[in-house]
mmCIF file of C-alpha atoms in Angstrom:
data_model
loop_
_atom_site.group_PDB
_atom_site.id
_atom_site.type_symbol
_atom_site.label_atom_id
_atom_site.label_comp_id
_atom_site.label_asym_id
_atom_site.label_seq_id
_atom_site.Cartn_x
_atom_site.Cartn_y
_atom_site.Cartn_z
ATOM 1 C CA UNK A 59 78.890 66.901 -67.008
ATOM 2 C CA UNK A 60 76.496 67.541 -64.322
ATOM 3 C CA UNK A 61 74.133 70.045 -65.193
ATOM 4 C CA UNK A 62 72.242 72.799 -62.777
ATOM 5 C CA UNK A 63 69.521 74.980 -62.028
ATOM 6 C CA UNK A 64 69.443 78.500 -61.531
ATOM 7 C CA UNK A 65 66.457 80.149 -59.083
ATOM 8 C CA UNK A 66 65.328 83.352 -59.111
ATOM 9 C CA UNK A 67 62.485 84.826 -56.822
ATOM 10 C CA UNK A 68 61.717 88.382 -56.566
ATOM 11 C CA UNK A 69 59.041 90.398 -55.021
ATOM 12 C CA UNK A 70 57.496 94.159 -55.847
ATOM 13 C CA UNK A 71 58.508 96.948 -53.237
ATOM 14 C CA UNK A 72 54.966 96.930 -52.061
ATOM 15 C CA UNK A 73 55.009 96.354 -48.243
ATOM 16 C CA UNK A 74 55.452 92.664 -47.505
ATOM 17 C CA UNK A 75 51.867 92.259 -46.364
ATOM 18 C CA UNK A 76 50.564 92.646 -49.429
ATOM 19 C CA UNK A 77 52.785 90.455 -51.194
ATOM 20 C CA UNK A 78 51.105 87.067 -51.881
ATOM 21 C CA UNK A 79 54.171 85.720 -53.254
ATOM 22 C CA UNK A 80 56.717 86.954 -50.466
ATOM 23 C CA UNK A 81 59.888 85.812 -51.210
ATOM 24 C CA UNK A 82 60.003 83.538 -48.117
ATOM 25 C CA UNK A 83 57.260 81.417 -50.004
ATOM 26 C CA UNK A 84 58.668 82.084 -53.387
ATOM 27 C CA UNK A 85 61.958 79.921 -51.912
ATOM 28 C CA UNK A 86 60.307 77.646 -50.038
ATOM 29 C CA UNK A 87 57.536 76.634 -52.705
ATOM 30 C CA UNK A 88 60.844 76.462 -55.716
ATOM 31 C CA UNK A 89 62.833 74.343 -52.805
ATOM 32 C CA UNK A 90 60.112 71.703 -52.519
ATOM 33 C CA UNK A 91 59.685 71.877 -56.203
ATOM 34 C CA UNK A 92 63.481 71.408 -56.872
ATOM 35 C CA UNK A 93 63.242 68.607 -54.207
ATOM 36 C CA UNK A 94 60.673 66.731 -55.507
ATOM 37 C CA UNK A 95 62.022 66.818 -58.992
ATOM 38 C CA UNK A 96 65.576 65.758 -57.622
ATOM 39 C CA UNK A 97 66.931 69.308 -59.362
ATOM 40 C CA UNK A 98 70.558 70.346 -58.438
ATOM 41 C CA UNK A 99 70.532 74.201 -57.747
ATOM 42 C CA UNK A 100 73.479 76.607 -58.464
ATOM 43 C CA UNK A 101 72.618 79.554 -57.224
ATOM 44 C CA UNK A 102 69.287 81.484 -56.205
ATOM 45 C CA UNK A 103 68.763 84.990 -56.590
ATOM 46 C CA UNK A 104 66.765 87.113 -54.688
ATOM 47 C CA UNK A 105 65.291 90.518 -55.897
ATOM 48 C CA UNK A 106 63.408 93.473 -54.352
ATOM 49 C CA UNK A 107 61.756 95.596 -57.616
ATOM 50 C CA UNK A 108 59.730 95.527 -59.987
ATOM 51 C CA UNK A 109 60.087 93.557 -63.123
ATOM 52 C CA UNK A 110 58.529 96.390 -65.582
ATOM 53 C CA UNK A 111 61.013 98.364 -66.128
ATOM 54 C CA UNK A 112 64.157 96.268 -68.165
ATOM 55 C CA UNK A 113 67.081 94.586 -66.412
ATOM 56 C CA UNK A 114 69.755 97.489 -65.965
ATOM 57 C CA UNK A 115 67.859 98.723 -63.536
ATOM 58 C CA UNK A 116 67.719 94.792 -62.127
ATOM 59 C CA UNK A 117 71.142 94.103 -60.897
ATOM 60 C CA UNK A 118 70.492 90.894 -59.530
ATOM 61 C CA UNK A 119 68.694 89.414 -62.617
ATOM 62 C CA UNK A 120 71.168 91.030 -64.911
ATOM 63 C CA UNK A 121 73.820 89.096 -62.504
ATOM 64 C CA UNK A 122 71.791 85.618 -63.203
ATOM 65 C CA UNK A 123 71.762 86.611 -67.144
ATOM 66 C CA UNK A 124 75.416 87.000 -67.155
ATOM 67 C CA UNK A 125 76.223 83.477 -64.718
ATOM 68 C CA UNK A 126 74.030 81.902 -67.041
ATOM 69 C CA UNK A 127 76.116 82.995 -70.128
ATOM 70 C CA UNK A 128 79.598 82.590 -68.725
ATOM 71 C CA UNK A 129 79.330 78.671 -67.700
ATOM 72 C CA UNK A 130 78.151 75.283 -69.694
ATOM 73 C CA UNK A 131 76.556 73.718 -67.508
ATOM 74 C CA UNK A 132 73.580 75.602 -66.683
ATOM 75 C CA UNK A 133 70.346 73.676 -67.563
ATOM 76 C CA UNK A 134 67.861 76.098 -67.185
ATOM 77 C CA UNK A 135 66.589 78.804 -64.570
ATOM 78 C CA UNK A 136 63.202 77.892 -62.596
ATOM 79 C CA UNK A 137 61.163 81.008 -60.982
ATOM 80 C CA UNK A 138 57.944 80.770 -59.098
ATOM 81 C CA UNK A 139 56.118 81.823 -61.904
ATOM 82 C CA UNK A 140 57.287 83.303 -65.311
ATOM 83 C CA UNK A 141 55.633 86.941 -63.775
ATOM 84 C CA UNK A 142 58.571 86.868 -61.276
ATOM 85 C CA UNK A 143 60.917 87.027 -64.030
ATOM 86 C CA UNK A 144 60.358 89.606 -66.195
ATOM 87 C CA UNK A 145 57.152 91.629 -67.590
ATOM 88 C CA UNK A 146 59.355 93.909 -70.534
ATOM 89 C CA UNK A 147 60.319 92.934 -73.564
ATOM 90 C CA UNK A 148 63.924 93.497 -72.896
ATOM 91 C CA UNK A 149 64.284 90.940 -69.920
ATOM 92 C CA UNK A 150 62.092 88.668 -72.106
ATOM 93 C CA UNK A 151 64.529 88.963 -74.656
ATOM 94 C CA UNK A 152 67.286 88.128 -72.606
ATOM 95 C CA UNK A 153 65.653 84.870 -71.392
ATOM 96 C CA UNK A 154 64.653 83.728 -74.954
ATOM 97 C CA UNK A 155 67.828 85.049 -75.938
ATOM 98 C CA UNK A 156 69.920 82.164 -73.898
ATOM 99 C CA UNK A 157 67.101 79.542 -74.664
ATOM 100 C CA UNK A 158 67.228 79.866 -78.399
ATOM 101 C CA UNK A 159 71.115 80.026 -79.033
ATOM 102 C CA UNK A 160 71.709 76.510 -76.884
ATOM 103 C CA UNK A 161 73.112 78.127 -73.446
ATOM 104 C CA UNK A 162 70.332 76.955 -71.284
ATOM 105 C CA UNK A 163 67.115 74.149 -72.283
ATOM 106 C CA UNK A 164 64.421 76.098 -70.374
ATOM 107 C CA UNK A 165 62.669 77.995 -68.344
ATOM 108 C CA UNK A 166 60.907 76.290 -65.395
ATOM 109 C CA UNK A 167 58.368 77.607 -63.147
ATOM 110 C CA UNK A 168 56.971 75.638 -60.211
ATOM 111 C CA UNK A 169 53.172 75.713 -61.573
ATOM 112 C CA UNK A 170 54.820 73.118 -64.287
ATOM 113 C CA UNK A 171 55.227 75.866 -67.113
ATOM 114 C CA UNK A 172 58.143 74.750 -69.023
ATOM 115 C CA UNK A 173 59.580 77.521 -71.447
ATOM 116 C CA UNK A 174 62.077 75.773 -74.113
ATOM 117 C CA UNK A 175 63.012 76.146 -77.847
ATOM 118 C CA UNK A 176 59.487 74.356 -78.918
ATOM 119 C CA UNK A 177 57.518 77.342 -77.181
ATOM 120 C CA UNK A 178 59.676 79.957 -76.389
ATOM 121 C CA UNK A 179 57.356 82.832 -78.012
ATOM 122 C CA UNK A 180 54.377 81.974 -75.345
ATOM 123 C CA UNK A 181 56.916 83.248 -72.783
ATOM 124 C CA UNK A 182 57.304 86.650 -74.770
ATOM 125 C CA UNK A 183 53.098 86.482 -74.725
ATOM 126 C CA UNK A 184 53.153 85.776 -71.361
ATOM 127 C CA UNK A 185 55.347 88.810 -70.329
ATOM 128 C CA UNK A 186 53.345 91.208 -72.435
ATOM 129 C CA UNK A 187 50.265 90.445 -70.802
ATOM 130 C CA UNK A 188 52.279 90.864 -67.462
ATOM 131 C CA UNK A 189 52.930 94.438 -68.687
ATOM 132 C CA UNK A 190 49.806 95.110 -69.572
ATOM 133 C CA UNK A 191 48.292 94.186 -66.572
ATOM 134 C CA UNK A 192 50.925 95.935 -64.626
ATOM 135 C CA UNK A 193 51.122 99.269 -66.640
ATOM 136 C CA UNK A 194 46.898 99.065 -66.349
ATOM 137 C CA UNK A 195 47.773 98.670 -62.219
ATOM 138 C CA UNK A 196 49.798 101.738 -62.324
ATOM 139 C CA UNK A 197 47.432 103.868 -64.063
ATOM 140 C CA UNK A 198 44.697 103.109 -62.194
ATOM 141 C CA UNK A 199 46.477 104.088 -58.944
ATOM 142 C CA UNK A 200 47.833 107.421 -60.626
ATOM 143 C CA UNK A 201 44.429 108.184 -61.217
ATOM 144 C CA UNK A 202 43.236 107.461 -58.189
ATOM 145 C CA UNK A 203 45.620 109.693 -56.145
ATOM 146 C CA UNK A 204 44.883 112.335 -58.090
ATOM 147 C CA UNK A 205 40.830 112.361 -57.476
ATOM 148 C CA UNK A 206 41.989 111.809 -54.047
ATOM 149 C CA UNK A 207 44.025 115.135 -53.631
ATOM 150 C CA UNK A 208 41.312 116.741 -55.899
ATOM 151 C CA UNK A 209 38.729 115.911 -53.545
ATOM 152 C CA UNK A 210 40.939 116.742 -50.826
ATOM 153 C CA UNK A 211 41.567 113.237 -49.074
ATOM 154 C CA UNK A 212 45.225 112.455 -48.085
#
């Protein structure tokens, strides 16, 4: 049975100038990839939102999740990097979830991260650093509004 890829690119709701991974590049960089590594693709997603907050709220990765489960012959899901997927423990979960009972091999991202059953728990790593860094992010600008306004600077 021929087996496939599933992509999935998503960007932050920042303005689109001050995304370095737009999701333009996002799908062209994973197309090359794909290309170059003669990888058959199902389907690719495309998100707008953040990846902090779990996957209800992410109805296009919850969407992938549930393609991946319904069919046998999905190899694996490849992302731009492993940030674009998911920085929560719940999405996280999800992904290991379908890695460690058999329904996909891996995790692929086009920096040549591969996330399978051998090394599965640096993925979970991985995201919780994304959180970190991301909850640290949001903090910082919270903060930073609020000297503004207390300072009186719009």
């Amino acid at each position: 049975m021929k087996k496939y890829y599933l992509v999935y690119c998503r960007k932050s709701t920042k303005p689109d100038e001050r995304q370095a991974a737009s999701l333009d590049r996002q799908k062209h960089e994973v197309k090359e990839f794909t290309q170059e590594k003669k990888l058959s693709i199902l389907k690719t997603f495309e998100e707008r939102g953040t990846a902090w907050i779990d996957g209800e709220d992410r109805q296009v990765f919850k969407e992938m999740i549930e393609l991946a489960w319904s069919r046998d012959d999905i190899k694996g899901i490849i992302a731009f990097d492993s940030e674009r997927l998911s920085r929560n423990d719940s999405d996280t979960g999800k992904l290991k979830e379908l890695i460690v009972r058999g329904q996909i091999d891996h995790v692929l991202t086009i920096q040549g991260e591969i996330f399978d059953d051998n090394n599965i728990e640096y993925f979970g790593v991985k995201s919780v650093f994304g959180f970190a860094y991301s909850h640290k992010i949001s903090k910082n600008v919270r903060a930073s509004v609020k000297d503004r306004i207390g300072n009186g600077i719009p």
